[in-house]
mmCIF file of C-alpha atoms and ligand atoms in Angstrom:
data_model
loop_
_atom_site.group_PDB
_atom_site.id
_atom_site.type_symbol
_atom_site.label_atom_id
_atom_site.label_comp_id
_atom_site.label_asym_id
_atom_site.label_seq_id
_atom_site.Cartn_x
_atom_site.Cartn_y
_atom_site.Cartn_z
ATOM 1 C CA MET A 1 28.629 63.759 35.693
ATOM 2 C CA SER A 2 26.973 62.668 38.773
ATOM 3 C CA SER A 3 23.104 62.528 39.992
ATOM 4 C CA ALA A 4 24.187 62.712 43.486
ATOM 5 C CA ILE A 5 21.480 63.677 46.044
ATOM 6 C CA GLY A 6 21.286 67.439 46.583
ATOM 7 C CA ASN A 7 22.011 68.458 43.365
ATOM 8 C CA PRO A 8 22.366 72.068 43.518
ATOM 9 C CA TYR A 9 20.910 72.776 40.275
ATOM 10 C CA ASP A 10 17.332 71.036 41.518
ATOM 11 C CA ASP A 11 18.026 72.778 44.960
ATOM 12 C CA LEU A 12 18.001 76.412 43.187
ATOM 13 C CA LEU A 13 15.322 76.136 40.867
ATOM 14 C CA ALA A 14 12.930 75.016 43.776
ATOM 15 C CA ASP A 15 12.555 78.432 44.719
ATOM 16 C CA VAL A 16 11.294 79.585 41.459
ATOM 17 C CA TYR A 17 9.924 76.079 39.873
ATOM 18 C CA ASP A 18 5.743 76.853 40.075
ATOM 19 C CA LEU A 19 6.942 80.114 37.829
ATOM 20 C CA MET A 20 9.083 78.490 35.370
ATOM 21 C CA TYR A 21 6.466 75.759 34.834
ATOM 22 C CA PRO A 22 2.978 77.049 35.628
ATOM 23 C CA ASP A 23 0.295 74.493 35.956
ATOM 24 C CA ALA A 24 -1.903 75.712 32.759
ATOM 25 C CA LEU A 25 1.438 75.516 30.649
ATOM 26 C CA SER A 26 2.996 72.211 31.665
ATOM 27 C CA GLY A 27 -0.295 70.792 31.600
ATOM 28 C CA THR A 28 -1.060 69.554 35.134
ATOM 29 C CA ALA A 29 -4.643 68.750 35.122
ATOM 30 C CA GLU A 30 -4.588 66.922 31.768
ATOM 31 C CA ALA A 31 -1.346 65.025 33.083
ATOM 32 C CA VAL A 32 -3.186 63.845 36.268
ATOM 33 C CA GLU A 33 -6.491 62.916 34.042
ATOM 34 C CA PHE A 34 -3.903 60.785 31.826
ATOM 35 C CA VAL A 35 -2.034 58.715 34.672
ATOM 36 C CA ALA A 36 -5.681 58.434 37.067
ATOM 37 C CA GLY A 37 -6.947 56.905 33.864
ATOM 38 C CA LEU A 38 -4.257 54.128 33.574
ATOM 39 C CA CYS A 39 -4.656 53.248 37.648
ATOM 40 C CA PRO A 40 -7.147 51.249 38.944
ATOM 41 C CA PRO A 41 -9.098 53.015 41.705
ATOM 42 C CA THR A 42 -7.353 51.114 44.557
ATOM 43 C CA GLY A 43 -4.103 51.459 42.568
ATOM 44 C CA SER A 44 -0.427 53.165 43.415
ATOM 45 C CA VAL A 45 1.636 55.497 41.784
ATOM 46 C CA LEU A 46 5.294 56.055 41.422
ATOM 47 C CA GLU A 47 6.598 59.183 40.397
ATOM 48 C CA PHE A 48 10.365 59.299 39.752
ATOM 49 C CA GLY A 49 11.586 62.933 40.364
ATOM 50 C CA VAL A 50 8.153 63.887 42.492
ATOM 51 C CA GLY A 51 9.338 67.493 42.983
ATOM 52 C CA ASN A 52 7.397 69.580 44.747
ATOM 53 C CA GLY A 53 4.301 67.293 44.008
ATOM 54 C CA ARG A 54 3.119 69.347 40.921
ATOM 55 C CA LEU A 55 1.349 65.993 39.934
ATOM 56 C CA ALA A 56 1.525 63.725 43.066
ATOM 57 C CA VAL A 57 -0.524 65.704 45.059
ATOM 58 C CA PRO A 58 -3.381 66.229 42.704
ATOM 59 C CA LEU A 59 -2.984 62.408 42.045
ATOM 60 C CA SER A 60 -3.669 61.310 45.526
ATOM 61 C CA ALA A 61 -6.355 63.940 46.008
ATOM 62 C CA ARG A 62 -8.194 61.352 43.293
ATOM 63 C CA GLY A 63 -7.960 58.796 45.968
ATOM 64 C CA LEU A 64 -4.887 56.828 44.632
ATOM 65 C CA GLU A 65 -1.711 55.796 46.798
ATOM 66 C CA VAL A 66 0.987 57.993 45.366
ATOM 67 C CA PHE A 67 4.836 57.324 46.126
ATOM 68 C CA GLY A 68 7.564 59.910 44.989
ATOM 69 C CA ILE A 69 11.516 59.681 44.511
ATOM 70 C CA ASP A 70 13.175 62.854 44.732
ATOM 71 C CA SER A 71 16.781 63.784 45.613
ATOM 72 C CA SER A 72 16.553 67.510 46.114
ATOM 73 C CA SER A 73 15.473 68.051 49.687
ATOM 74 C CA ARG A 74 14.300 71.425 48.952
ATOM 75 C CA MET A 75 11.645 70.293 46.498
ATOM 76 C CA LEU A 76 10.862 67.488 48.794
ATOM 77 C CA GLY A 77 10.407 70.391 51.476
ATOM 78 C CA ASP A 78 8.034 72.088 49.207
ATOM 79 C CA LEU A 79 5.791 69.154 48.675
ATOM 80 C CA ALA A 80 5.232 68.419 52.234
ATOM 81 C CA GLU A 81 4.010 72.414 52.550
ATOM 82 C CA ARG A 82 1.856 71.051 49.604
ATOM 83 C CA ASP A 83 0.993 67.925 51.034
ATOM 84 C CA PRO A 84 0.845 68.900 55.013
ATOM 85 C CA ASP A 85 -1.025 65.659 55.563
ATOM 86 C CA GLY A 86 1.939 63.537 54.341
ATOM 87 C CA LYS A 87 -0.414 61.704 51.752
ATOM 88 C CA VAL A 88 2.555 61.538 49.124
ATOM 89 C CA LYS A 89 4.680 59.164 50.454
ATOM 90 C CA ALA A 90 7.966 60.604 49.634
ATOM 91 C CA VAL A 91 11.534 58.995 49.570
ATOM 92 C CA GLU A 92 14.574 60.996 49.420
ATOM 93 C CA GLY A 93 17.257 59.788 47.415
ATOM 94 C CA ASP A 94 18.065 58.911 43.728
ATOM 95 C CA PHE A 95 15.854 57.130 41.533
ATOM 96 C CA LEU A 96 18.689 55.154 40.356
ATOM 97 C CA THR A 97 19.034 53.702 43.736
ATOM 98 C CA ALA A 98 16.095 54.960 46.249
ATOM 99 C CA SER A 99 13.321 52.310 46.357
ATOM 100 C CA THR A 100 9.770 52.046 47.714
ATOM 101 C CA GLY A 101 10.433 48.451 48.389
ATOM 102 C CA ARG A 102 7.199 47.730 46.112
ATOM 103 C CA ARG A 103 5.274 47.519 43.274
ATOM 104 C CA HIS A 104 2.999 50.042 41.417
ATOM 105 C CA GLU A 105 0.445 50.069 38.691
ATOM 106 C CA VAL A 106 2.083 53.042 37.324
ATOM 107 C CA VAL A 107 5.301 54.841 37.276
ATOM 108 C CA LEU A 108 5.825 57.652 36.075
ATOM 109 C CA MET A 109 8.587 60.047 34.776
ATOM 110 C CA ALA A 110 7.301 63.799 33.773
ATOM 111 C CA LEU A 111 8.335 66.922 32.092
ATOM 112 C CA ASN A 112 11.651 66.006 30.807
ATOM 113 C CA THR A 113 13.262 64.308 34.451
ATOM 114 C CA PHE A 114 14.486 61.172 32.270
ATOM 115 C CA PHE A 115 16.895 63.704 30.351
ATOM 116 C CA SER A 116 18.620 64.716 33.879
ATOM 117 C CA LEU A 117 20.591 61.724 33.727
ATOM 118 C CA PRO A 118 23.326 62.860 31.747
ATOM 119 C CA GLN A 119 24.612 59.633 30.248
ATOM 120 C CA GLN A 120 22.626 56.750 28.101
ATOM 121 C CA GLU A 121 23.758 53.941 30.804
ATOM 122 C CA GLN A 122 21.907 55.782 33.514
ATOM 123 C CA GLN A 123 19.109 56.401 31.215
ATOM 124 C CA ILE A 124 18.864 52.460 30.858
ATOM 125 C CA ASP A 125 19.820 51.833 34.433
ATOM 126 C CA CYS A 126 16.635 54.379 35.030
ATOM 127 C CA LEU A 127 14.309 52.324 33.385
ATOM 128 C CA ARG A 128 15.380 49.386 34.444
ATOM 129 C CA ARG A 129 14.661 50.850 37.813
ATOM 130 C CA MET A 130 11.292 51.720 36.722
ATOM 131 C CA ARG A 131 10.393 48.371 35.226
ATOM 132 C CA GLU A 132 11.260 46.443 38.378
ATOM 133 C CA HIS A 133 8.748 48.770 40.368
ATOM 134 C CA LEU A 134 6.148 47.701 37.735
ATOM 135 C CA ALA A 135 3.245 45.568 39.332
ATOM 136 C CA PRO A 136 2.020 43.275 36.985
ATOM 137 C CA GLY A 137 0.160 44.796 34.490
ATOM 138 C CA GLY A 138 1.398 47.999 35.075
ATOM 139 C CA ARG A 139 2.583 51.020 32.791
ATOM 140 C CA VAL A 140 5.721 53.280 33.009
ATOM 141 C CA VAL A 141 4.854 56.637 31.972
ATOM 142 C CA LEU A 142 7.109 58.965 30.579
ATOM 143 C CA GLU A 143 7.013 62.717 29.277
ATOM 144 C CA ALA A 144 9.985 64.391 27.133
ATOM 145 C CA PHE A 145 10.535 66.986 24.525
ATOM 146 C CA ASP A 146 11.566 66.474 20.915
ATOM 147 C CA PRO A 147 14.868 67.166 20.716
ATOM 148 C CA SER A 148 15.300 68.403 17.074
ATOM 149 C CA PRO A 149 15.659 72.114 18.118
ATOM 150 C CA TYR A 150 18.595 71.685 20.537
ATOM 151 C CA HIS A 151 20.100 69.233 18.045
ATOM 152 C CA ARG A 152 20.086 72.129 15.582
ATOM 153 C CA GLN A 153 21.786 74.258 18.258
ATOM 154 C CA GLU A 154 25.229 75.345 17.534
ATOM 155 C CA GLY A 155 27.797 76.953 20.285
ATOM 156 C CA GLU A 156 26.051 78.574 23.616
ATOM 157 C CA ARG A 157 22.518 79.729 23.725
ATOM 158 C CA THR A 158 21.340 82.171 26.958
ATOM 159 C CA THR A 159 17.852 82.115 27.620
ATOM 160 C CA THR A 160 16.485 84.700 30.191
ATOM 161 C CA ARG A 161 13.015 84.415 32.052
ATOM 162 C CA PHE A 162 11.655 87.040 34.202
ATOM 163 C CA LEU A 163 9.788 86.136 36.878
ATOM 164 C CA GLY A 164 7.928 87.700 39.794
ATOM 165 C CA PRO A 165 10.503 87.435 42.665
ATOM 166 C CA GLY A 166 13.535 88.058 39.800
ATOM 167 C CA THR A 167 15.248 86.836 36.919
ATOM 168 C CA VAL A 168 16.702 83.667 35.942
ATOM 169 C CA MET A 169 19.105 83.667 33.234
ATOM 170 C CA LEU A 170 19.887 79.852 31.444
ATOM 171 C CA GLU A 171 23.083 79.219 29.314
ATOM 172 C CA SER A 172 23.370 76.009 27.650
ATOM 173 C CA SER A 173 26.381 74.338 25.420
ATOM 174 C CA HIS A 174 25.580 71.655 23.450
ATOM 175 C CA VAL A 175 28.010 68.545 22.976
ATOM 176 C CA VAL A 176 26.846 67.038 19.926
ATOM 177 C CA PRO A 177 28.498 63.631 20.118
ATOM 178 C CA SER A 178 26.675 62.848 23.676
ATOM 179 C CA GLN A 179 23.550 64.309 22.630
ATOM 180 C CA GLN A 180 24.270 66.480 26.248
ATOM 181 C CA LEU A 181 23.337 70.061 26.834
ATOM 182 C CA ILE A 182 25.661 71.721 29.798
ATOM 183 C CA ILE A 183 23.379 73.865 31.365
ATOM 184 C CA LEU A 184 24.648 76.938 33.705
ATOM 185 C CA VAL A 185 21.948 78.692 35.509
ATOM 186 C CA PHE A 186 22.106 82.478 37.590
ATOM 187 C CA ALA A 187 19.196 83.196 39.531
ATOM 188 C CA LEU A 188 18.780 86.867 40.567
ATOM 189 C CA LEU A 189 15.882 87.036 43.117
ATOM 190 C CA ALA A 190 15.117 89.899 44.774
ATOM 191 C CA ASP A 191 15.439 88.294 48.454
ATOM 192 C CA GLY A 192 19.114 86.996 47.923
ATOM 193 C CA PRO A 193 22.359 87.572 46.416
ATOM 194 C CA THR A 194 22.765 85.631 42.861
ATOM 195 C CA ARG A 195 23.242 81.859 42.936
ATOM 196 C CA THR A 196 24.727 79.777 40.038
ATOM 197 C CA ALA A 197 24.316 75.964 39.886
ATOM 198 C CA HIS A 198 25.009 73.808 36.449
ATOM 199 C CA THR A 199 23.949 70.776 35.342
ATOM 200 C CA ALA A 200 23.881 68.782 32.155
ATOM 201 C CA LEU A 201 21.083 66.718 30.105
ATOM 202 C CA ARG A 202 21.244 64.155 27.819
ATOM 203 C CA TYR A 203 18.270 64.248 25.241
ATOM 204 C CA ALA A 204 17.135 61.106 23.060
ATOM 205 C CA TRP A 205 14.596 60.854 20.501
ATOM 206 C CA PRO A 206 11.538 58.887 21.035
ATOM 207 C CA ALA A 207 13.383 55.794 18.700
ATOM 208 C CA GLU A 208 15.947 55.703 21.043
ATOM 209 C CA ILE A 209 14.155 55.816 24.248
ATOM 210 C CA ASP A 210 12.214 52.863 23.087
ATOM 211 C CA ALA A 211 15.410 50.878 22.224
ATOM 212 C CA MET A 212 16.493 51.889 25.721
ATOM 213 C CA ALA A 213 13.107 50.552 27.048
ATOM 214 C CA ARG A 214 14.126 47.321 25.375
ATOM 215 C CA CYS A 215 17.152 46.987 26.987
ATOM 216 C CA ALA A 216 15.272 47.441 30.449
ATOM 217 C CA GLY A 217 12.577 45.109 29.386
ATOM 218 C CA LEU A 218 9.633 47.349 28.333
ATOM 219 C CA ARG A 219 8.107 47.571 25.008
ATOM 220 C CA LEU A 220 6.380 50.603 23.831
ATOM 221 C CA VAL A 221 2.020 50.475 23.966
ATOM 222 C CA GLU A 222 1.418 53.943 22.790
ATOM 223 C CA ARG A 223 2.562 57.393 22.342
ATOM 224 C CA HIS A 224 1.071 60.608 22.106
ATOM 225 C CA ALA A 225 2.068 64.467 21.477
ATOM 226 C CA GLY A 226 0.335 65.260 24.699
ATOM 227 C CA TRP A 227 -1.296 64.306 27.757
ATOM 228 C CA GLU A 228 -4.754 64.827 25.795
ATOM 229 C CA ARG A 229 -3.942 61.807 23.287
ATOM 230 C CA GLU A 230 -3.036 64.154 20.646
ATOM 231 C CA PRO A 231 -1.635 62.596 17.657
ATOM 232 C CA TYR A 232 1.776 62.115 17.574
ATOM 233 C CA GLY A 233 3.708 62.686 14.369
ATOM 234 C CA PRO A 234 6.493 65.065 12.611
ATOM 235 C CA GLY A 235 6.484 68.544 14.158
ATOM 236 C CA SER A 236 5.357 67.229 17.833
ATOM 237 C CA GLN A 237 7.432 68.870 20.276
ATOM 238 C CA ARG A 238 7.059 66.455 22.869
ATOM 239 C CA HIS A 239 5.693 63.006 23.504
ATOM 240 C CA VAL A 240 3.750 61.044 26.213
ATOM 241 C CA SER A 241 4.743 57.740 25.900
ATOM 242 C CA VAL A 242 3.456 54.584 27.827
ATOM 243 C CA TYR A 243 5.353 51.247 28.390
ATOM 244 C CA GLU A 244 4.654 47.983 29.706
ATOM 245 C CA ALA A 245 6.578 44.526 30.746
ATOM 246 C CA ALA A 246 8.151 43.186 27.686
ATOM 247 C CA ASP A 247 7.118 39.774 29.011
ATOM 248 C CA ALA A 248 3.655 40.944 29.633
ATOM 249 C CA ALA A 249 0.883 38.412 27.763
ATOM 250 C CA ARG A 250 -1.227 40.303 25.130
HETATM 251 C C1 SAM B 1 11.978 68.982 36.330
HETATM 252 S S1 SAM B 1 11.291 68.489 37.591
HETATM 253 C C2 SAM B 1 9.894 68.000 37.562
HETATM 254 C C3 SAM B 1 9.255 67.598 38.899
HETATM 255 C C4 SAM B 1 7.942 66.936 38.782
HETATM 256 N N1 SAM B 1 8.179 65.676 38.617
HETATM 257 C C5 SAM B 1 7.043 67.642 38.120
HETATM 258 O O1 SAM B 1 6.556 67.233 36.843
HETATM 259 O O2 SAM B 1 6.612 68.876 38.127
HETATM 260 C C6 SAM B 1 12.586 66.917 37.899
HETATM 261 C C7 SAM B 1 12.741 66.415 39.505
HETATM 262 O O3 SAM B 1 13.628 65.464 39.262
HETATM 263 C C8 SAM B 1 14.393 65.199 40.513
HETATM 264 N N2 SAM B 1 15.861 64.562 40.203
HETATM 265 C C9 SAM B 1 16.625 64.905 39.074
HETATM 266 N N3 SAM B 1 17.617 64.056 38.807
HETATM 267 C C10 SAM B 1 16.977 63.329 40.412
HETATM 268 C C11 SAM B 1 17.586 61.682 40.407
HETATM 269 N N4 SAM B 1 18.708 61.465 40.043
HETATM 270 N N5 SAM B 1 16.995 61.191 41.615
HETATM 271 C C12 SAM B 1 16.083 61.539 42.228
HETATM 272 N N6 SAM B 1 15.785 62.864 41.734
HETATM 273 C C13 SAM B 1 15.945 63.595 40.497
HETATM 274 C C14 SAM B 1 14.859 66.672 40.871
HETATM 275 O O4 SAM B 1 15.301 67.072 42.176
HETATM 276 C C15 SAM B 1 13.488 67.628 40.621
HETATM 277 O O5 SAM B 1 12.696 67.876 41.635
#
């Protein structure tokens, strides 16, 4: 499964993204507060999978220098609309290969974007790329869901979301040995024909992410159950994990 530029799945979701991930549910304000708190006032943030700038635009409004990498031209088009002055410096490309050519105090990957890489090897490479973009003393921040409910899924599951402009149906099949969910999306939007796209996600438990981070030269500094530093523990449905360079002095 490739993560080639112009993934039709991401392009298709661009149309309904803000409806599927409303700010209140995604904890946008809290995430911005958290990330800004890790970054010195003159520092810079790089977001892998910056999307339509849900986090990047309010972070730049805080006076931070914000960069983003994303492979979806549709998502980046929406970012440009949301950020008409171009304060967020966006690079169109695959985050496994694209670069801003500089280092950043915070390198961020939010909203399960890490799992969009369908192979373990790619996930390790991604953490390595994040490490390479890290300024001395900087932090990698990763937000991901707890995969337990998905891991229990047998066979296929269909979820239907009724949104303002139409309906989005997601059908997922679980491939247990590779921890993958193969997802087929049907979008029936009022203003156009039915569109379909597919993608594969690879989920990982926090302990595996920590081990992959170790392979990439990172070590865990803090883990929370959410952006407001809620305590992480059994039953947490997601985590916000913060890493530093493994060779950083303590
Ligand atoms: C779930 S969205 C998250 C967007 C944004 N970070 C947010 O929190 O709202 C994932 C984003 O990652 C991008 N993406 C997925 N795989 C990518 C890859 N291999 N390289 C670059 N961008 C990628 C998608 O185009 C999409 O915009």
